[in-house]
């Protein structure tokens, strides 16, 4: 064998040996790296008095609104207002006509006259009997008792007749429909000559008029259960309506339902909105910016620490160097932080960038910790 060939073979064997050693060392390093737990950045659970602005949909309603129906069956004699008419309290809206009521009132008044006449005669008879009874044996005691009974009966009949007249007169007042408060007629569904009458089911009946007071409006807002506790007394809000782009309005909290509506699980709140210039209209939808302030301090964690899996919402708390999944309920979204409710305490350490891959009991090696507000 030639010397050059021998040298080449030796060189190739040496290179192969070196490559094998390098590969073995690389595998050993990979095995060692796989055996070590991954390094995580931890964050500290904090307690703060949270506040933020929440945007919610709302709608504007009239401050007062009523549907006006007839009390008695009658004909419409006169209609004094129309859709859009502004009326004052007590102003005449329509005049109805019911001949039966007029006849009933006349009959009741006649009965009063008859009852009065009968009572007068029976009283006079009783007085004569009482005078005659002063002479012994002239009048029997039973006649006097009978006369007294007649006077009492006449008094009862007179009282009943007077009550009937009062009722008949009251019924006739229902033939004049008047406005119960200042407002605007928003619906008119009647004309002169129409036959109208009471309907037992007014929920589905068509009213003669609809009257609304729109000089003030009620901005009605449903605050979800999650944020109900953060609504403060007399809180001020700003809102806008699509019909008036670029304009912003303000209002103060006037009242709340103080309980959640079961069908929507929300706290119904109302804000009084002055509307003397009639710029806003009842029925408009509004976008409300509601400032929320928690009454007590609550816990917050970085938003990236909260995992939304198909099974649960949780954070990975680190206790004794091991991972523990803690189920939480999310509260206010504070941007880079999230309000959470669960089995956590102030000062607990949680994994900053948590994932669904981390399981209970996994060893956690902390690389660094964040305790301040994450920016």
mmCIF file of C-alpha atoms in Angstrom:
data_model
loop_
_atom_site.group_PDB
_atom_site.id
_atom_site.type_symbol
_atom_site.label_atom_id
_atom_site.label_comp_id
_atom_site.label_asym_id
_atom_site.label_seq_id
_atom_site.Cartn_x
_atom_site.Cartn_y
_atom_site.Cartn_z
ATOM 1 C CA UNK A 1 0.000 0.000 0.000
ATOM 2 C CA UNK A 2 1.256 3.406 -0.880
ATOM 3 C CA UNK A 3 2.133 5.806 1.961
ATOM 4 C CA UNK A 4 -0.260 8.492 0.624
ATOM 5 C CA UNK A 5 -3.214 6.061 0.670
ATOM 6 C CA UNK A 6 -2.397 5.041 4.246
ATOM 7 C CA UNK A 7 -2.318 8.655 5.378
ATOM 8 C CA UNK A 8 -5.700 9.390 3.758
ATOM 9 C CA UNK A 9 -7.324 6.395 5.410
ATOM 10 C CA UNK A 10 -5.978 7.371 8.804
ATOM 11 C CA UNK A 11 -7.285 10.919 8.343
ATOM 12 C CA UNK A 12 -10.775 9.695 7.438
ATOM 13 C CA UNK A 13 -10.886 7.392 10.462
ATOM 14 C CA UNK A 14 -9.847 10.248 12.719
ATOM 15 C CA UNK A 15 -12.557 12.575 11.343
ATOM 16 C CA UNK A 16 -15.247 9.938 11.752
ATOM 17 C CA UNK A 17 -14.189 9.349 15.346
ATOM 18 C CA UNK A 18 -14.310 13.057 16.116
ATOM 19 C CA UNK A 19 -17.781 13.394 14.547
ATOM 20 C CA UNK A 20 -19.077 10.453 16.581
ATOM 21 C CA UNK A 21 -17.774 11.981 19.790
ATOM 22 C CA UNK A 22 -19.346 15.347 18.952
ATOM 23 C CA UNK A 23 -22.698 13.696 18.198
ATOM 24 C CA UNK A 24 -22.601 11.798 21.494
ATOM 25 C CA UNK A 25 -21.846 14.985 23.414
ATOM 26 C CA UNK A 26 -24.750 16.778 21.684
ATOM 27 C CA UNK A 27 -27.159 13.966 22.563
ATOM 28 C CA UNK A 28 -25.975 14.045 26.167
ATOM 29 C CA UNK A 29 -26.601 17.798 26.326
ATOM 30 C CA UNK A 30 -30.098 17.362 24.858
ATOM 31 C CA UNK A 31 -30.898 14.654 27.385
ATOM 32 C CA UNK A 32 -29.630 16.832 30.228
ATOM 33 C CA UNK A 33 -31.653 19.823 28.923
ATOM 34 C CA UNK A 34 -34.784 17.705 28.627
ATOM 35 C CA UNK A 35 -34.360 16.508 32.189
ATOM 36 C CA UNK A 36 -34.299 20.092 33.545
ATOM 37 C CA UNK A 37 -37.672 21.829 34.178
ATOM 38 C CA UNK A 38 -38.478 24.799 31.900
ATOM 39 C CA UNK A 39 -37.919 28.292 33.226
ATOM 40 C CA UNK A 40 -40.970 30.524 33.765
ATOM 41 C CA UNK A 41 -41.415 34.206 34.481
ATOM 42 C CA UNK A 42 -43.660 34.684 37.493
ATOM 43 C CA UNK A 43 -45.979 37.535 38.454
ATOM 44 C CA UNK A 44 -47.384 38.496 41.856
ATOM 45 C CA UNK A 45 -51.102 38.647 42.596
ATOM 46 C CA UNK A 46 -52.063 42.175 43.661
ATOM 47 C CA UNK A 47 -55.094 43.755 45.363
ATOM 48 C CA UNK A 48 -56.225 47.115 44.017
ATOM 49 C CA UNK A 49 -59.353 49.286 43.941
ATOM 50 C CA UNK A 50 -60.190 48.713 40.319
ATOM 51 C CA UNK A 51 -61.811 51.240 38.050
ATOM 52 C CA UNK A 52 -62.370 51.432 34.338
ATOM 53 C CA UNK A 53 -64.780 52.732 31.723
ATOM 54 C CA UNK A 54 -67.278 50.286 30.298
ATOM 55 C CA UNK A 55 -69.229 50.835 27.083
ATOM 56 C CA UNK A 56 -72.748 49.424 27.085
ATOM 57 C CA UNK A 57 -75.864 49.813 24.917
ATOM 58 C CA UNK A 58 -78.896 51.595 26.379
ATOM 59 C CA UNK A 59 -82.165 53.113 25.218
ATOM 60 C CA UNK A 60 -84.004 56.339 25.874
ATOM 61 C CA UNK A 61 -87.555 56.227 27.204
ATOM 62 C CA UNK A 62 -90.082 58.979 28.007
ATOM 63 C CA UNK A 63 -90.091 60.138 31.599
ATOM 64 C CA UNK A 64 -93.852 59.511 31.753
ATOM 65 C CA UNK A 65 -95.925 57.592 29.230
ATOM 66 C CA UNK A 66 -99.535 56.452 29.313
ATOM 67 C CA UNK A 67 -102.077 54.872 27.008
ATOM 68 C CA UNK A 68 -105.526 56.417 27.288
ATOM 69 C CA UNK A 69 -108.586 54.148 26.981
ATOM 70 C CA UNK A 70 -112.329 54.859 27.317
ATOM 71 C CA UNK A 71 -113.908 53.937 30.635
ATOM 72 C CA UNK A 72 -117.441 53.448 29.279
ATOM 73 C CA UNK A 73 -118.977 52.299 26.028
ATOM 74 C CA UNK A 74 -119.767 55.425 24.057
ATOM 75 C CA UNK A 75 -119.564 57.318 20.782
ATOM 76 C CA UNK A 76 -116.786 59.810 20.046
ATOM 77 C CA UNK A 77 -118.429 63.218 19.741
ATOM 78 C CA UNK A 78 -115.328 65.393 19.403
ATOM 79 C CA UNK A 79 -111.538 64.944 19.122
ATOM 80 C CA UNK A 80 -109.623 67.996 20.332
ATOM 81 C CA UNK A 81 -105.993 66.928 19.702
ATOM 82 C CA UNK A 82 -103.916 65.170 17.075
ATOM 83 C CA UNK A 83 -100.594 63.375 16.828
ATOM 84 C CA UNK A 84 -97.852 65.776 17.862
ATOM 85 C CA UNK A 85 -100.127 68.051 19.917
ATOM 86 C CA UNK A 86 -98.509 69.358 23.078
ATOM 87 C CA UNK A 87 -100.986 69.413 25.929
ATOM 88 C CA UNK A 88 -101.104 70.571 29.526
ATOM 89 C CA UNK A 89 -102.360 68.604 32.490
ATOM 90 C CA UNK A 90 -106.192 68.663 32.534
ATOM 91 C CA UNK A 91 -106.497 69.766 28.893
ATOM 92 C CA UNK A 92 -109.430 68.271 26.962
ATOM 93 C CA UNK A 93 -108.472 65.494 24.554
ATOM 94 C CA UNK A 94 -111.870 64.189 23.430
ATOM 95 C CA UNK A 95 -115.574 64.302 24.258
ATOM 96 C CA UNK A 96 -117.597 61.081 24.302
ATOM 97 C CA UNK A 97 -121.349 60.619 24.239
ATOM 98 C CA UNK A 98 -123.318 57.887 26.033
ATOM 99 C CA UNK A 99 -127.128 58.405 26.102
ATOM 100 C CA UNK A 100 -127.514 55.473 28.497
ATOM 101 C CA UNK A 101 -125.475 57.267 31.145
ATOM 102 C CA UNK A 102 -127.584 60.399 30.798
ATOM 103 C CA UNK A 103 -130.724 58.328 31.264
ATOM 104 C CA UNK A 104 -129.243 56.556 34.288
ATOM 105 C CA UNK A 105 -128.381 59.889 35.904
ATOM 106 C CA UNK A 106 -131.913 61.223 35.321
ATOM 107 C CA UNK A 107 -133.426 58.040 36.778
ATOM 108 C CA UNK A 108 -131.197 58.225 39.847
ATOM 109 C CA UNK A 109 -132.161 61.859 40.437
ATOM 110 C CA UNK A 110 -135.877 60.953 40.157
ATOM 111 C CA UNK A 111 -135.405 58.254 42.783
ATOM 112 C CA UNK A 112 -133.914 60.852 45.113
ATOM 113 C CA UNK A 113 -136.992 63.030 44.692
ATOM 114 C CA UNK A 114 -139.334 60.115 45.419
ATOM 115 C CA UNK A 115 -137.288 58.974 48.419
ATOM 116 C CA UNK A 116 -137.280 62.520 49.816
ATOM 117 C CA UNK A 117 -141.059 62.814 49.413
ATOM 118 C CA UNK A 118 -141.713 59.463 51.060
ATOM 119 C CA UNK A 119 -139.350 60.271 53.922
ATOM 120 C CA UNK A 120 -141.055 63.638 54.533
ATOM 121 C CA UNK A 121 -144.527 62.051 54.648
ATOM 122 C CA UNK A 122 -143.470 59.236 56.947
ATOM 123 C CA UNK A 123 -141.735 61.630 59.324
ATOM 124 C CA UNK A 124 -144.873 63.759 59.514
ATOM 125 C CA UNK A 125 -146.987 60.679 60.248
ATOM 126 C CA UNK A 126 -144.577 59.596 62.993
ATOM 127 C CA UNK A 127 -144.733 63.026 64.603
ATOM 128 C CA UNK A 128 -148.568 62.979 64.620
ATOM 129 C CA UNK A 129 -148.594 59.516 66.160
ATOM 130 C CA UNK A 130 -146.147 60.589 68.850
ATOM 131 C CA UNK A 131 -148.324 63.574 69.762
ATOM 132 C CA UNK A 132 -151.460 61.452 69.812
ATOM 133 C CA UNK A 133 -149.782 58.846 72.003
ATOM 134 C CA UNK A 134 -149.557 61.382 74.798
ATOM 135 C CA UNK A 135 -153.223 60.615 75.422
ATOM 136 C CA UNK A 136 -153.475 57.153 76.886
ATOM 137 C CA UNK A 137 -155.218 54.562 74.740
ATOM 138 C CA UNK A 138 -155.448 56.681 71.554
ATOM 139 C CA UNK A 139 -152.503 55.131 69.623
ATOM 140 C CA UNK A 140 -151.200 51.617 69.892
ATOM 141 C CA UNK A 141 -147.474 51.205 70.486
ATOM 142 C CA UNK A 142 -147.216 48.932 67.450
ATOM 143 C CA UNK A 143 -148.355 51.753 65.153
ATOM 144 C CA UNK A 144 -145.576 53.980 66.424
ATOM 145 C CA UNK A 145 -142.975 51.217 65.890
ATOM 146 C CA UNK A 146 -144.266 50.671 62.364
ATOM 147 C CA UNK A 147 -143.999 54.377 61.567
ATOM 148 C CA UNK A 148 -140.447 54.482 62.882
ATOM 149 C CA UNK A 149 -139.546 51.501 60.678
ATOM 150 C CA UNK A 150 -140.950 53.298 57.642
ATOM 151 C CA UNK A 151 -138.855 56.401 58.385
ATOM 152 C CA UNK A 152 -135.710 54.274 58.727
ATOM 153 C CA UNK A 153 -136.473 52.475 55.446
ATOM 154 C CA UNK A 154 -137.088 55.786 53.662
ATOM 155 C CA UNK A 155 -133.748 57.102 54.972
ATOM 156 C CA UNK A 156 -131.952 54.043 53.583
ATOM 157 C CA UNK A 157 -133.655 54.401 50.203
ATOM 158 C CA UNK A 158 -132.684 58.070 50.071
ATOM 159 C CA UNK A 159 -129.047 57.258 50.890
ATOM 160 C CA UNK A 160 -128.999 54.564 48.166
ATOM 161 C CA UNK A 161 -130.523 56.962 45.633
ATOM 162 C CA UNK A 162 -127.946 59.626 46.508
ATOM 163 C CA UNK A 163 -125.143 57.082 46.071
ATOM 164 C CA UNK A 164 -126.549 56.090 42.669
ATOM 165 C CA UNK A 165 -126.593 59.700 41.589
ATOM 166 C CA UNK A 166 -122.986 60.110 42.696
ATOM 167 C CA UNK A 167 -121.957 57.039 40.692
ATOM 168 C CA UNK A 168 -123.881 58.181 37.616
ATOM 169 C CA UNK A 169 -122.333 61.632 37.803
ATOM 170 C CA UNK A 170 -118.872 60.098 38.181
ATOM 171 C CA UNK A 171 -119.459 57.935 35.102
ATOM 172 C CA UNK A 172 -120.458 60.980 33.095
ATOM 173 C CA UNK A 173 -117.113 62.611 33.932
ATOM 174 C CA UNK A 174 -115.449 59.780 32.010
ATOM 175 C CA UNK A 175 -117.070 61.133 28.854
ATOM 176 C CA UNK A 176 -114.512 63.948 28.897
ATOM 177 C CA UNK A 177 -111.000 62.616 28.334
ATOM 178 C CA UNK A 178 -108.323 64.953 29.699
ATOM 179 C CA UNK A 179 -104.521 64.814 29.845
ATOM 180 C CA UNK A 180 -103.201 63.373 33.135
ATOM 181 C CA UNK A 181 -99.890 65.263 32.800
ATOM 182 C CA UNK A 182 -98.052 67.707 30.526
ATOM 183 C CA UNK A 183 -96.768 66.027 27.402
ATOM 184 C CA UNK A 184 -97.077 65.277 23.708
ATOM 185 C CA UNK A 185 -99.682 63.142 21.944
ATOM 186 C CA UNK A 186 -97.595 60.524 20.135
ATOM 187 C CA UNK A 187 -100.516 58.417 18.892
ATOM 188 C CA UNK A 188 -104.113 59.193 17.943
ATOM 189 C CA UNK A 189 -106.226 56.183 16.984
ATOM 190 C CA UNK A 190 -109.763 57.612 17.061
ATOM 191 C CA UNK A 191 -112.054 59.847 15.002
ATOM 192 C CA UNK A 192 -115.397 61.520 15.613
ATOM 193 C CA UNK A 193 -118.265 59.056 15.329
ATOM 194 C CA UNK A 194 -116.295 55.999 16.405
ATOM 195 C CA UNK A 195 -117.909 53.588 18.836
ATOM 196 C CA UNK A 196 -115.441 52.897 21.653
ATOM 197 C CA UNK A 197 -115.551 50.988 24.879
ATOM 198 C CA UNK A 198 -113.468 49.394 27.608
ATOM 199 C CA UNK A 199 -111.472 46.274 26.801
ATOM 200 C CA UNK A 200 -110.736 43.793 29.549
ATOM 201 C CA UNK A 201 -107.335 43.003 28.008
ATOM 202 C CA UNK A 202 -105.752 46.443 27.675
ATOM 203 C CA UNK A 203 -102.315 44.909 27.071
ATOM 204 C CA UNK A 204 -103.265 44.113 23.475
ATOM 205 C CA UNK A 205 -105.957 46.747 22.987
ATOM 206 C CA UNK A 206 -105.434 49.833 20.838
ATOM 207 C CA UNK A 207 -105.593 53.016 22.956
ATOM 208 C CA UNK A 208 -107.424 56.141 21.858
ATOM 209 C CA UNK A 209 -104.326 58.225 22.568
ATOM 210 C CA UNK A 210 -100.745 57.726 23.731
ATOM 211 C CA UNK A 211 -99.357 60.591 25.801
ATOM 212 C CA UNK A 212 -95.649 60.965 26.598
ATOM 213 C CA UNK A 213 -93.637 63.472 28.576
ATOM 214 C CA UNK A 214 -90.378 63.888 26.658
ATOM 215 C CA UNK A 215 -89.176 67.072 28.365
ATOM 216 C CA UNK A 216 -87.127 64.639 30.449
ATOM 217 C CA UNK A 217 -86.040 61.184 29.389
ATOM 218 C CA UNK A 218 -85.054 58.029 31.202
ATOM 219 C CA UNK A 219 -81.843 56.468 29.921
ATOM 220 C CA UNK A 220 -82.301 52.806 30.824
ATOM 221 C CA UNK A 221 -79.138 50.737 31.091
ATOM 222 C CA UNK A 222 -78.727 47.049 31.957
ATOM 223 C CA UNK A 223 -75.450 46.556 33.840
ATOM 224 C CA UNK A 224 -74.256 42.918 33.711
ATOM 225 C CA UNK A 225 -74.065 41.045 37.010
ATOM 226 C CA UNK A 226 -70.270 41.002 36.808
ATOM 227 C CA UNK A 227 -70.131 44.798 37.083
ATOM 228 C CA UNK A 228 -73.235 45.479 39.194
ATOM 229 C CA UNK A 229 -71.250 46.007 42.400
ATOM 230 C CA UNK A 230 -69.105 48.664 40.725
ATOM 231 C CA UNK A 231 -72.015 51.039 39.992
ATOM 232 C CA UNK A 232 -71.760 53.882 42.486
ATOM 233 C CA UNK A 233 -74.522 56.212 43.694
ATOM 234 C CA UNK A 234 -74.991 59.339 41.563
ATOM 235 C CA UNK A 235 -72.321 58.205 39.107
ATOM 236 C CA UNK A 236 -72.126 60.357 36.001
ATOM 237 C CA UNK A 237 -72.066 58.912 32.494
ATOM 238 C CA UNK A 238 -71.583 60.159 28.965
ATOM 239 C CA UNK A 239 -73.472 58.810 25.991
ATOM 240 C CA UNK A 240 -73.999 59.310 22.297
ATOM 241 C CA UNK A 241 -76.771 58.376 19.865
ATOM 242 C CA UNK A 242 -76.353 57.270 16.237
ATOM 243 C CA UNK A 243 -78.913 59.866 15.083
ATOM 244 C CA UNK A 244 -76.668 62.723 16.295
ATOM 245 C CA UNK A 245 -73.104 61.747 15.332
ATOM 246 C CA UNK A 246 -70.319 63.680 16.976
ATOM 247 C CA UNK A 247 -72.468 64.898 19.868
ATOM 248 C CA UNK A 248 -71.990 63.738 23.447
ATOM 249 C CA UNK A 249 -74.503 64.006 26.279
ATOM 250 C CA UNK A 250 -74.190 63.582 30.046
ATOM 251 C CA UNK A 251 -76.506 62.255 32.756
ATOM 252 C CA UNK A 252 -76.463 61.276 36.433
ATOM 253 C CA UNK A 253 -77.568 57.990 37.953
ATOM 254 C CA UNK A 254 -81.072 58.516 39.342
ATOM 255 C CA UNK A 255 -82.201 55.056 40.446
ATOM 256 C CA UNK A 256 -81.530 51.328 40.203
ATOM 257 C CA UNK A 257 -83.732 48.266 40.532
ATOM 258 C CA UNK A 258 -81.517 47.122 43.471
ATOM 259 C CA UNK A 259 -81.946 43.541 42.270
ATOM 260 C CA UNK A 260 -80.927 41.629 39.170
ATOM 261 C CA UNK A 261 -83.454 40.821 36.494
ATOM 262 C CA UNK A 262 -83.558 37.042 36.277
ATOM 263 C CA UNK A 263 -83.996 36.815 32.508
ATOM 264 C CA UNK A 264 -80.860 38.853 31.704
ATOM 265 C CA UNK A 265 -78.942 38.679 35.006
ATOM 266 C CA UNK A 266 -78.388 42.414 34.961
ATOM 267 C CA UNK A 267 -78.948 45.398 37.229
ATOM 268 C CA UNK A 268 -81.397 47.825 35.610
ATOM 269 C CA UNK A 269 -80.273 51.415 36.124
ATOM 270 C CA UNK A 270 -81.909 54.678 35.076
ATOM 271 C CA UNK A 271 -80.308 58.038 34.345
ATOM 272 C CA UNK A 272 -82.429 61.198 34.110
ATOM 273 C CA UNK A 273 -81.695 63.183 30.939
ATOM 274 C CA UNK A 274 -82.968 66.795 30.630
ATOM 275 C CA UNK A 275 -84.494 67.299 27.174
ATOM 276 C CA UNK A 276 -86.210 70.689 27.191
ATOM 277 C CA UNK A 277 -84.933 71.422 23.668
ATOM 278 C CA UNK A 278 -86.376 68.092 22.425
ATOM 279 C CA UNK A 279 -83.065 67.273 20.717
ATOM 280 C CA UNK A 280 -83.300 63.674 21.873
ATOM 281 C CA UNK A 281 -86.279 61.425 21.208
ATOM 282 C CA UNK A 282 -87.708 58.551 23.169
ATOM 283 C CA UNK A 283 -86.924 55.250 21.519
ATOM 284 C CA UNK A 284 -83.389 56.183 20.479
ATOM 285 C CA UNK A 285 -80.571 53.762 21.177
ATOM 286 C CA UNK A 286 -77.512 55.078 22.989
ATOM 287 C CA UNK A 287 -73.912 54.014 23.541
ATOM 288 C CA UNK A 288 -73.082 54.690 27.187
ATOM 289 C CA UNK A 289 -69.624 55.098 28.686
ATOM 290 C CA UNK A 290 -70.044 54.035 32.302
ATOM 291 C CA UNK A 291 -67.205 54.577 34.820
ATOM 292 C CA UNK A 292 -66.985 51.614 37.170
ATOM 293 C CA UNK A 293 -65.334 51.734 40.593
ATOM 294 C CA UNK A 294 -65.123 48.721 42.882
ATOM 295 C CA UNK A 295 -66.219 49.458 46.440
ATOM 296 C CA UNK A 296 -63.486 47.190 47.861
ATOM 297 C CA UNK A 297 -60.060 46.099 46.647
ATOM 298 C CA UNK A 298 -60.043 43.025 44.419
ATOM 299 C CA UNK A 299 -57.311 40.789 43.023
ATOM 300 C CA UNK A 300 -55.631 41.364 39.672
ATOM 301 C CA UNK A 301 -53.144 39.366 37.610
ATOM 302 C CA UNK A 302 -51.507 40.016 34.228
ATOM 303 C CA UNK A 303 -53.904 39.255 31.390
ATOM 304 C CA UNK A 304 -51.459 36.682 29.971
ATOM 305 C CA UNK A 305 -51.643 34.692 33.226
ATOM 306 C CA UNK A 306 -55.297 33.778 32.620
ATOM 307 C CA UNK A 307 -55.886 30.666 30.495
ATOM 308 C CA UNK A 308 -59.251 30.184 28.765
ATOM 309 C CA UNK A 309 -59.420 26.473 28.068
ATOM 310 C CA UNK A 310 -62.394 24.451 26.901
ATOM 311 C CA UNK A 311 -62.730 22.993 30.408
ATOM 312 C CA UNK A 312 -62.111 25.960 32.691
ATOM 313 C CA UNK A 313 -60.709 29.449 33.107
ATOM 314 C CA UNK A 314 -57.657 29.267 35.354
ATOM 315 C CA UNK A 315 -54.277 30.650 36.372
ATOM 316 C CA UNK A 316 -51.215 28.574 37.190
ATOM 317 C CA UNK A 317 -50.194 29.337 40.760
ATOM 318 C CA UNK A 318 -46.731 28.285 41.926
ATOM 319 C CA UNK A 319 -46.657 26.741 45.387
ATOM 320 C CA UNK A 320 -43.619 24.904 46.766
ATOM 321 C CA UNK A 321 -42.069 24.971 43.320
ATOM 322 C CA UNK A 322 -44.965 23.141 41.690
ATOM 323 C CA UNK A 323 -47.809 24.181 39.419
ATOM 324 C CA UNK A 324 -51.372 24.346 40.701
ATOM 325 C CA UNK A 325 -54.254 25.180 38.417
ATOM 326 C CA UNK A 326 -56.615 27.594 40.199
ATOM 327 C CA UNK A 327 -60.036 28.138 38.661
ATOM 328 C CA UNK A 328 -60.961 31.820 38.467
ATOM 329 C CA UNK A 329 -63.795 34.008 37.259
ATOM 330 C CA UNK A 330 -62.737 37.033 35.274
ATOM 331 C CA UNK A 331 -63.949 40.481 36.284
ATOM 332 C CA UNK A 332 -63.011 43.867 34.870
ATOM 333 C CA UNK A 333 -60.738 43.907 31.854
ATOM 334 C CA UNK A 334 -58.065 46.428 32.842
ATOM 335 C CA UNK A 335 -56.021 46.205 29.666
ATOM 336 C CA UNK A 336 -52.748 44.463 30.510
ATOM 337 C CA UNK A 337 -54.224 43.225 33.780
ATOM 338 C CA UNK A 338 -57.413 41.320 34.544
ATOM 339 C CA UNK A 339 -59.519 41.267 37.681
ATOM 340 C CA UNK A 340 -59.977 37.690 38.922
ATOM 341 C CA UNK A 341 -62.028 35.942 41.589
ATOM 342 C CA UNK A 342 -60.950 32.574 42.928
ATOM 343 C CA UNK A 343 -58.855 30.782 45.549
ATOM 344 C CA UNK A 344 -55.986 33.238 45.356
ATOM 345 C CA UNK A 345 -54.381 35.544 47.894
ATOM 346 C CA UNK A 346 -52.380 38.734 47.683
ATOM 347 C CA UNK A 347 -48.721 37.850 47.130
ATOM 348 C CA UNK A 348 -49.355 34.509 45.408
ATOM 349 C CA UNK A 349 -47.036 33.781 42.486
ATOM 350 C CA UNK A 350 -48.576 32.883 39.128
ATOM 351 C CA UNK A 351 -47.017 32.002 35.786
ATOM 352 C CA UNK A 352 -46.918 35.124 33.621
ATOM 353 C CA UNK A 353 -47.322 33.371 30.276
ATOM 354 C CA UNK A 354 -49.503 30.438 31.279
ATOM 355 C CA UNK A 355 -50.776 27.806 28.868
ATOM 356 C CA UNK A 356 -53.075 24.801 28.810
ATOM 357 C CA UNK A 357 -50.022 22.513 28.605
ATOM 358 C CA UNK A 358 -49.021 23.113 32.217
ATOM 359 C CA UNK A 359 -50.509 20.440 34.466
ATOM 360 C CA UNK A 360 -51.011 20.214 38.219
ATOM 361 C CA UNK A 361 -47.814 19.060 39.914
ATOM 362 C CA UNK A 362 -45.420 20.148 37.160
ATOM 363 C CA UNK A 363 -42.120 21.461 38.540
ATOM 364 C CA UNK A 364 -41.798 25.194 37.996
ATOM 365 C CA UNK A 365 -38.406 26.845 37.806
ATOM 366 C CA UNK A 366 -38.724 30.599 38.278
ATOM 367 C CA UNK A 367 -36.574 32.690 35.987
ATOM 368 C CA UNK A 368 -37.750 36.099 37.180
ATOM 369 C CA UNK A 369 -40.679 37.664 39.016
ATOM 370 C CA UNK A 370 -42.857 40.659 38.246
ATOM 371 C CA UNK A 371 -44.474 42.393 41.186
ATOM 372 C CA UNK A 372 -45.278 45.807 39.741
ATOM 373 C CA UNK A 373 -47.996 46.758 37.313
ATOM 374 C CA UNK A 374 -47.139 45.173 33.978
ATOM 375 C CA UNK A 375 -46.494 47.778 31.272
#
